[in-house]
CSV table of C-alpha atoms in Angstrom, one decimal:
chain,number,residue,atom,x,y,z
A,1,MET,CA,40.5,-1.9,41.7
A,2,ALA,CA,43.7,0.0,41.7
A,3,SER,CA,43.2,1.5,38.2
A,4,ASP,CA,39.7,2.7,39.2
A,5,SER,CA,41.0,4.5,42.2
A,6,GLN,CA,43.6,6.1,40.1
A,7,ALA,CA,40.8,7.2,37.7
A,8,GLU,CA,38.9,8.8,40.5
A,9,ASP,CA,41.9,10.8,41.6
A,10,GLU,CA,42.2,12.3,38.1
A,11,GLU,CA,40.2,15.1,36.6
A,12,GLN,CA,36.7,14.4,35.4
A,13,GLU,CA,37.3,14.1,31.6
A,14,ASP,CA,40.4,12.0,32.1
A,15,ALA,CA,38.5,9.9,34.7
A,16,LEU,CA,35.8,9.2,32.2
A,17,LEU,CA,38.2,8.4,29.4
A,18,SER,CA,40.2,6.0,31.6
A,19,ASP,CA,37.0,4.4,32.8
A,20,GLU,CA,36.0,3.7,29.3
A,21,GLU,CA,39.4,2.4,28.4
A,22,GLU,CA,39.3,0.3,31.5
A,23,GLU,CA,35.9,-1.1,30.4
A,24,THR,CA,37.0,-1.8,26.9
A,25,GLU,CA,40.0,-3.5,28.1
A,26,GLU,CA,38.0,-5.7,30.5
A,27,GLU,CA,35.4,-6.5,28.0
A,28,ASP,CA,37.8,-7.0,25.2
A,29,GLU,CA,36.4,-10.3,24.1
A,30,GLU,CA,32.7,-9.3,24.2
A,31,ASP,CA,31.0,-7.5,21.3
A,32,ASN,CA,30.9,-3.8,22.0
A,33,VAL,CA,27.3,-3.7,21.1
A,34,ASP,CA,25.9,-0.2,21.1
A,35,VAL,CA,22.1,-0.7,21.0
A,36,ASP,CA,21.4,2.3,18.9
A,37,VAL,CA,23.4,1.0,16.0
A,38,LEU,CA,22.8,-2.6,15.1
A,39,SER,CA,24.0,-4.0,11.9
A,40,ASN,CA,21.6,-5.8,9.6
A,41,GLU,CA,23.2,-9.1,10.4
A,42,GLU,CA,22.8,-8.5,14.1
A,43,ILE,CA,19.1,-7.6,13.7
A,44,ASP,CA,18.5,-10.7,11.6
A,45,ALA,CA,20.2,-12.9,14.2
A,46,LEU,CA,18.0,-11.3,16.9
A,47,MET,CA,14.9,-11.8,14.8
A,48,LYS,CA,15.8,-15.4,14.2
A,49,GLU,CA,16.3,-16.1,17.8
A,50,TYR,CA,13.5,-14.2,19.4
A,51,GLY,CA,11.3,-13.1,16.5
A,52,ASN,CA,7.7,-14.4,16.2
A,53,VAL,CA,5.6,-14.3,13.1
A,54,VAL,CA,2.3,-12.7,14.2
A,55,ARG,CA,0.6,-12.5,10.8
A,56,SER,CA,1.7,-13.2,7.3
A,57,ASP,CA,0.3,-12.1,4.1
A,58,PRO,CA,-2.2,-14.7,2.9
A,59,GLU,CA,-1.3,-13.8,-0.7
A,60,PRO,CA,2.4,-13.7,-0.6
A,61,ARG,CA,4.2,-12.4,-3.7
A,62,LYS,CA,5.3,-15.3,-5.8
A,63,SER,CA,8.9,-15.8,-6.8
A,64,SER,CA,9.5,-15.4,-10.5
A,65,ALA,CA,10.1,-19.1,-10.9
A,66,GLU,CA,6.7,-19.9,-9.4
A,67,ASP,CA,5.1,-17.2,-11.4
A,68,ALA,CA,6.5,-18.7,-14.6
A,69,ASN,CA,5.2,-22.1,-13.7
A,70,ALA,CA,1.8,-20.5,-13.0
A,71,ASP,CA,1.9,-18.8,-16.3
A,72,ALA,CA,2.6,-22.0,-18.1
A,73,GLU,CA,-0.1,-23.9,-16.3
A,74,ALA,CA,-2.6,-21.1,-16.9
A,75,LEU,CA,-1.8,-21.1,-20.6
A,76,SER,CA,-2.2,-24.8,-20.9
A,77,MET,CA,-5.4,-24.7,-19.0
A,78,ALA,CA,-6.7,-21.8,-21.1
A,79,THR,CA,-5.9,-23.6,-24.4
A,80,ALA,CA,-7.5,-26.8,-23.1
A,81,LEU,CA,-10.7,-24.9,-22.2
A,82,ALA,CA,-10.6,-23.1,-25.5
A,83,THR,CA,-10.4,-26.5,-27.3
A,84,ALA,CA,-13.3,-27.8,-25.1
A,85,ALA,CA,-15.4,-24.8,-26.1
A,86,ASN,CA,-14.6,-25.4,-29.7
A,87,GLU,CA,-15.7,-29.0,-29.5
A,88,VAL,CA,-19.1,-27.8,-28.4
A,89,LYS,CA,-19.2,-25.5,-31.4
A,90,ALA,CA,-18.7,-22.1,-29.7
A,91,VAL,CA,-17.8,-19.5,-32.2
A,92,ASP,CA,-15.4,-16.6,-32.2
A,93,ILE,CA,-13.2,-18.0,-29.5
A,94,LYS,CA,-10.5,-15.6,-28.5
A,95,LEU,CA,-7.8,-16.0,-25.8
A,96,PHE,CA,-6.4,-12.8,-24.4
A,97,HIS,CA,-3.3,-12.6,-22.3
A,98,VAL,CA,-4.4,-10.0,-19.9
A,99,LYS,CA,-1.8,-10.3,-17.3
A,100,PRO,CA,0.0,-7.1,-18.4
A,101,LEU,CA,-3.2,-5.2,-18.0
A,102,ILE,CA,-4.8,-6.5,-14.9
A,103,TYR,CA,-3.5,-8.2,-11.8
A,104,TRP,CA,-6.4,-10.4,-11.0
A,105,ALA,CA,-6.3,-12.7,-14.1
A,106,ARG,CA,-3.9,-14.0,-16.6
A,107,TYR,CA,-6.1,-15.1,-19.4
A,108,PHE,CA,-9.5,-14.2,-20.7
A,109,LEU,CA,-11.2,-16.7,-22.8
A,110,ILE,CA,-14.1,-15.1,-24.7
A,111,ALA,CA,-16.5,-17.2,-26.7
A,112,SER,CA,-19.9,-16.9,-28.2
A,113,ALA,CA,-22.8,-19.3,-28.2
A,114,PHE,CA,-26.1,-19.1,-30.0
A,115,SER,CA,-28.5,-20.3,-27.5
A,116,MET,CA,-28.9,-20.8,-23.8
A,117,PRO,CA,-28.7,-24.6,-24.0
A,118,GLN,CA,-25.5,-24.2,-25.9
A,119,VAL,CA,-24.2,-22.0,-23.2
A,120,ASN,CA,-25.1,-24.6,-20.7
A,121,ALA,CA,-23.3,-27.2,-22.8
A,122,ILE,CA,-20.2,-25.2,-23.0
A,123,VAL,CA,-20.2,-24.4,-19.3
A,124,GLY,CA,-20.6,-28.1,-18.5
A,125,ARG,CA,-17.9,-29.1,-20.9
A,126,ILE,CA,-15.4,-26.6,-19.6
A,127,GLU,CA,-16.2,-27.5,-16.0
A,128,ASP,CA,-15.6,-31.2,-16.8
A,129,ILE,CA,-12.3,-30.6,-18.5
A,130,ALA,CA,-11.1,-28.2,-15.7
A,131,GLN,CA,-12.1,-30.7,-13.1
A,132,GLU,CA,-10.6,-33.8,-14.7
A,133,GLN,CA,-7.4,-32.4,-16.1
A,134,TYR,CA,-6.5,-29.6,-13.7
A,135,GLY,CA,-8.7,-30.2,-10.6
A,136,LYS,CA,-10.1,-26.7,-10.7
A,137,ILE,CA,-13.6,-25.7,-9.9
A,138,PRO,CA,-14.9,-22.4,-11.1
A,139,ARG,CA,-15.8,-19.9,-8.5
A,140,PRO,CA,-19.6,-19.8,-8.1
A,141,SER,CA,-21.0,-16.9,-10.0
A,142,GLY,CA,-24.7,-17.2,-10.5
A,143,LYS,CA,-26.9,-18.9,-13.1
A,144,PRO,CA,-25.7,-18.9,-16.7
A,145,SER,CA,-27.3,-16.0,-18.6
A,146,GLY,CA,-26.6,-13.8,-21.6
A,147,TRP,CA,-23.2,-13.2,-20.2
A,148,THR,CA,-21.8,-16.3,-18.4
A,149,LEU,CA,-18.6,-16.0,-16.5
A,150,MET,CA,-16.4,-18.7,-15.1
A,151,ASP,CA,-13.6,-17.8,-12.8
A,152,PHE,CA,-10.8,-20.4,-12.4
A,153,ASP,CA,-8.2,-20.1,-9.7
A,154,ILE,CA,-4.8,-21.4,-10.0
A,155,TYR,CA,-3.4,-19.6,-7.0
A,156,THR,CA,-5.3,-17.2,-5.0
A,157,ALA,CA,-5.9,-14.8,-7.8
A,158,GLY,CA,-8.1,-16.2,-10.6
A,159,ASP,CA,-6.0,-17.0,-13.5
A,160,VAL,CA,-8.3,-18.0,-16.3
A,161,VAL,CA,-11.6,-16.2,-16.6
A,162,VAL,CA,-14.0,-17.6,-19.2
A,163,HIS,CA,-16.7,-15.3,-20.7
A,164,ILE,CA,-19.4,-16.9,-22.7
A,165,PHE,CA,-21.7,-14.5,-24.5
A,166,LEU,CA,-24.8,-14.6,-26.7
A,167,PRO,CA,-23.8,-12.7,-29.8
A,168,SER,CA,-26.0,-9.7,-29.0
A,169,GLN,CA,-24.5,-9.5,-25.5
A,170,ARG,CA,-21.0,-9.7,-26.8
A,171,GLU,CA,-21.6,-6.7,-29.0
A,172,PHE,CA,-23.2,-4.9,-26.2
A,173,TYR,CA,-20.5,-5.3,-23.6
A,174,ASN,CA,-17.7,-5.3,-26.1
A,175,LEU,CA,-15.0,-6.6,-23.8
A,176,GLU,CA,-12.7,-7.1,-26.8
A,177,GLU,CA,-12.5,-3.4,-27.2
A,178,PHE,CA,-12.0,-2.8,-23.5
A,179,TYR,CA,-9.1,-5.3,-23.5
A,180,ALA,CA,-7.9,-4.4,-27.0
A,181,ASN,CA,-4.3,-3.9,-25.6
A,182,ALA,CA,-4.1,-7.5,-24.5
A,183,PRO,CA,-2.2,-9.7,-26.9
A,184,LEU,CA,-4.2,-12.5,-28.5
A,185,VAL,CA,-2.9,-16.0,-27.9
A,186,GLU,CA,-2.9,-18.3,-30.9
A,187,LEU,CA,-5.1,-21.3,-30.5
A,188,PRO,CA,-4.3,-24.7,-31.9
A,189,PHE,CA,-7.5,-24.7,-34.0
A,190,VAL,CA,-9.2,-22.3,-36.3
A,191,SER,CA,-12.1,-20.9,-34.4
A,192,GLU,CA,-15.4,-20.6,-36.4
A,193,SER,CA,-16.4,-17.1,-36.9
A,194,SER,CA,-19.9,-16.1,-36.3
A,195,SER,CA,-20.0,-13.9,-39.3
A,196,SER,CA,-19.3,-16.6,-41.9
A,197,SER,CA,-20.5,-20.1,-41.1
A,198,THR,CA,-18.4,-21.5,-44.0
A,199,ALA,CA,-15.1,-20.4,-42.5
A,200,ARG,CA,-14.0,-23.7,-41.1
A,201,SER,CA,-10.7,-25.5,-41.1
A,202,ASP,CA,-10.7,-28.6,-43.4
A,203,ALA,CA,-10.4,-31.1,-40.5
A,204,GLU,CA,-13.2,-29.5,-38.7
A,205,GLY,CA,-15.4,-29.4,-41.8
A,206,GLU,CA,-14.8,-33.1,-42.5
A,207,SER,CA,-15.6,-34.2,-39.0
A,208,GLU,CA,-18.7,-32.1,-39.0
A,209,GLU,CA,-19.9,-33.6,-42.2
A,210,GLU,CA,-19.2,-37.1,-41.0
A,211,MET,CA,-21.2,-36.4,-37.8
A,212,ILE,CA,-24.1,-35.1,-39.9
A,213,SER,CA,-24.1,-38.1,-42.2
A,214,LEU,CA,-24.0,-40.5,-39.2
A,215,SER,CA,-26.8,-38.8,-37.5
B,1,MET,CA,-24.4,1.8,3.6
B,2,ARG,CA,-27.7,2.3,5.3
B,3,PRO,CA,-31.2,2.7,3.7
B,4,GLN,CA,-31.7,6.1,2.1
B,5,THR,CA,-28.1,6.4,1.3
B,6,TYR,CA,-27.5,8.2,-1.9
B,7,SER,CA,-24.7,6.8,-4.1
B,8,ASN,CA,-23.3,7.6,-7.4
B,9,VAL,CA,-24.0,5.2,-10.1
B,10,ALA,CA,-20.6,4.2,-11.4
B,11,ASP,CA,-21.4,2.9,-14.9
B,12,ASN,CA,-22.9,4.1,-18.2
B,13,SER,CA,-26.3,2.6,-17.7
B,14,GLY,CA,-27.8,6.1,-17.7
B,15,ALA,CA,-28.6,6.5,-14.0
B,16,ARG,CA,-26.5,9.0,-12.2
B,17,GLU,CA,-27.6,8.8,-8.6
B,18,SER,CA,-29.4,6.1,-6.7
B,19,MET,CA,-30.8,5.8,-3.3
B,20,ARG,CA,-30.6,2.5,-1.4
B,21,ILE,CA,-33.9,1.0,-0.4
B,22,ARG,CA,-33.1,-2.5,0.9
B,23,VAL,CA,-30.8,-5.4,0.8
B,24,PRO,CA,-32.6,-8.2,-0.9
B,25,GLY,CA,-32.8,-11.6,0.8
B,26,ALA,CA,-32.6,-10.5,4.4
B,27,SER,CA,-35.5,-9.4,6.5
B,28,ASN,CA,-34.2,-6.3,8.2
B,29,ARG,CA,-30.6,-6.0,7.3
B,30,GLN,CA,-29.3,-2.6,8.1
B,31,TYR,CA,-25.9,-2.3,6.4
B,32,ALA,CA,-24.7,-3.2,3.0
B,33,SER,CA,-21.1,-2.9,2.2
B,34,ILE,CA,-18.8,-3.3,-0.8
B,35,GLY,CA,-19.7,-6.4,-2.8
B,36,ASP,CA,-23.3,-6.6,-1.6
B,37,MET,CA,-26.3,-6.4,-3.9
B,38,ILE,CA,-28.8,-3.7,-3.0
B,39,VAL,CA,-32.2,-2.6,-4.3
B,40,ALA,CA,-32.1,1.0,-5.1
B,41,VAL,CA,-34.3,3.6,-6.7
B,42,VAL,CA,-32.8,5.8,-9.4
B,43,ARG,CA,-32.9,9.4,-8.2
B,44,GLU,CA,-31.2,11.1,-11.1
B,45,ALA,CA,-30.7,9.9,-14.6
B,46,VAL,CA,-29.1,11.0,-17.8
B,47,PRO,CA,-31.8,12.3,-20.0
B,48,ASN,CA,-33.1,10.1,-22.8
B,49,MET,CA,-31.7,6.9,-21.5
B,50,PRO,CA,-33.5,3.8,-20.2
B,51,PRO,CA,-33.4,4.3,-16.4
B,52,LYS,CA,-35.9,6.9,-15.5
B,53,GLY,CA,-36.0,8.8,-12.2
B,54,SER,CA,-37.9,6.7,-9.6
B,55,GLU,CA,-37.2,3.4,-11.3
B,56,VAL,CA,-36.3,0.6,-9.0
B,57,VAL,CA,-33.1,-1.1,-9.9
B,58,ARG,CA,-30.7,-3.6,-8.4
B,59,ALA,CA,-27.1,-2.6,-7.9
B,60,VAL,CA,-23.8,-3.8,-6.6
B,61,ILE,CA,-21.9,-1.6,-4.2
B,62,ALA,CA,-18.5,-0.8,-5.7
B,63,ARG,CA,-17.2,1.9,-3.4
B,64,THR,CA,-18.1,3.2,0.0
B,65,ARG,CA,-16.7,6.0,2.2
B,66,LYS,CA,-16.8,3.6,5.1
B,67,GLY,CA,-14.7,1.2,3.2
B,68,LEU,CA,-13.7,-2.2,4.3
B,69,ASN,CA,-11.0,-4.0,6.3
B,70,ARG,CA,-9.0,-6.9,4.8
B,71,ASP,CA,-7.6,-10.0,6.5
B,72,ASN,CA,-4.1,-8.7,6.0
B,73,GLY,CA,-4.8,-5.6,8.0
B,74,MET,CA,-5.2,-3.3,5.1
B,75,ALA,CA,-8.1,-0.9,5.1
B,76,ILE,CA,-9.6,0.7,2.0
B,77,ARG,CA,-11.8,3.8,2.0
B,78,PHE,CA,-13.1,5.7,-1.0
B,79,ASP,CA,-14.1,9.3,-1.4
B,80,ASP,CA,-17.6,8.5,-2.5
B,81,ASN,CA,-20.4,5.9,-2.4
B,82,ALA,CA,-20.9,4.2,-5.7
B,83,ALA,CA,-22.8,1.3,-7.1
B,84,VAL,CA,-23.1,-0.4,-10.4
B,85,ALA,CA,-26.6,-1.1,-11.8
B,86,ILE,CA,-27.2,-4.8,-12.5
B,87,ASP,CA,-30.2,-6.8,-13.6
B,88,ARG,CA,-31.8,-9.6,-11.7
B,89,GLU,CA,-29.3,-12.2,-12.9
B,90,GLY,CA,-26.3,-10.1,-12.0
B,91,ASN,CA,-25.3,-8.8,-15.4
B,92,PRO,CA,-24.3,-5.2,-15.4
B,93,LYS,CA,-26.8,-2.9,-17.1
B,94,GLY,CA,-24.1,-0.6,-18.4
B,95,THR,CA,-21.2,-1.6,-20.5
B,96,ARG,CA,-18.4,0.1,-18.5
B,97,VAL,CA,-17.8,0.9,-14.9
B,98,PHE,CA,-16.2,4.2,-13.9
B,99,GLY,CA,-13.6,4.5,-11.2
B,100,PRO,CA,-11.8,1.8,-9.2
B,101,VAL,CA,-13.6,-1.2,-7.7
B,102,ALA,CA,-12.4,-3.2,-4.8
B,103,ARG,CA,-11.7,-6.8,-5.6
B,104,GLU,CA,-14.3,-8.0,-3.0
B,105,SER,CA,-17.0,-7.6,-5.7
B,106,ARG,CA,-15.3,-10.5,-7.5
B,107,GLU,CA,-15.4,-12.7,-4.5
B,108,CYS,CA,-19.0,-11.9,-3.9
B,109,HIS,CA,-19.9,-13.4,-7.4
B,110,PHE,CA,-19.9,-10.1,-9.3
B,111,ALA,CA,-16.9,-10.7,-11.4
B,112,LYS,CA,-18.6,-9.2,-14.4
B,113,THR,CA,-18.6,-5.8,-12.8
B,114,VAL,CA,-14.9,-6.2,-12.1
B,115,SER,CA,-14.3,-7.2,-15.8
B,116,SER,CA,-15.7,-3.9,-17.0
B,117,ALA,CA,-13.9,-1.8,-14.4
B,118,PRO,CA,-10.8,0.2,-15.3
B,119,GLU,CA,-9.1,-0.5,-12.1
B,120,VAL,CA,-9.4,-3.2,-9.5
B,121,LEU,CA,-7.9,-2.5,-6.1
B,122,ARG,CA,-5.9,-5.3,-4.7
């Protein structure tokens, strides 16, 4: 091209400059893409066009909206399980909101039972309610014993963990002290305290007496 | 963790160090990793507490120097080998666990250990 031959005739620097100018003029309409410096939009566009997801996190971080839903669902399930435990006459039922303390659970439900058959009854009742109302099965964790634990998942992390203790075991492990910083959630019923068997709500007391008289 | 491996006992059950003997339930299993139950003998114990030296206990491995690899590509290694003493039913013998625990213990049915742990590693 005539302009190129002119550039060759000139000095080196000028030649280079004019060459560049020539190129920019010729490639006026194309993006002057310098590969070393790509803007974010350009990178995104390239990724979208050519990118391939090789592996994604199986536990993706939830958006705050999803998280709030999960919180609400966990709370309703935890209170339903607490009510179920209360119906089987578990005592000292406490619901701790442990999400601020630990990442792997939202609520701890701690209850006491007086005998192994009662523990089994509570376990059965809680499993039934979880299955029917929420479709959740507890993660398998061995035979019921002095400390029985039931681990319910809502998402991949277990959200409601139920601990059923015999009173001696509850004192021994003292989880309430360990999680003392967790706020207690108010339950829709008055939980019977193991220390005083006369501490019952009126409704509960009446229904209990009715049951006794019927049996 | 191989047989004869010494590990710290990471709870307040009274044992301090234990030595792995076997993995129960498998005939000749060589390696036990985080979240596996092992049979171990107490090698060193806090004086005046229930586990005596040379008492055989079951334990759950909480930390290993070898560590483990996760599905998402993350690898976790610890600075020590540690186990938590449990009874035959899986209940921890001590009331508290010391040091962090990998969450795999929970997935291997030892959520009670994880409940008593100060820190659970994601």
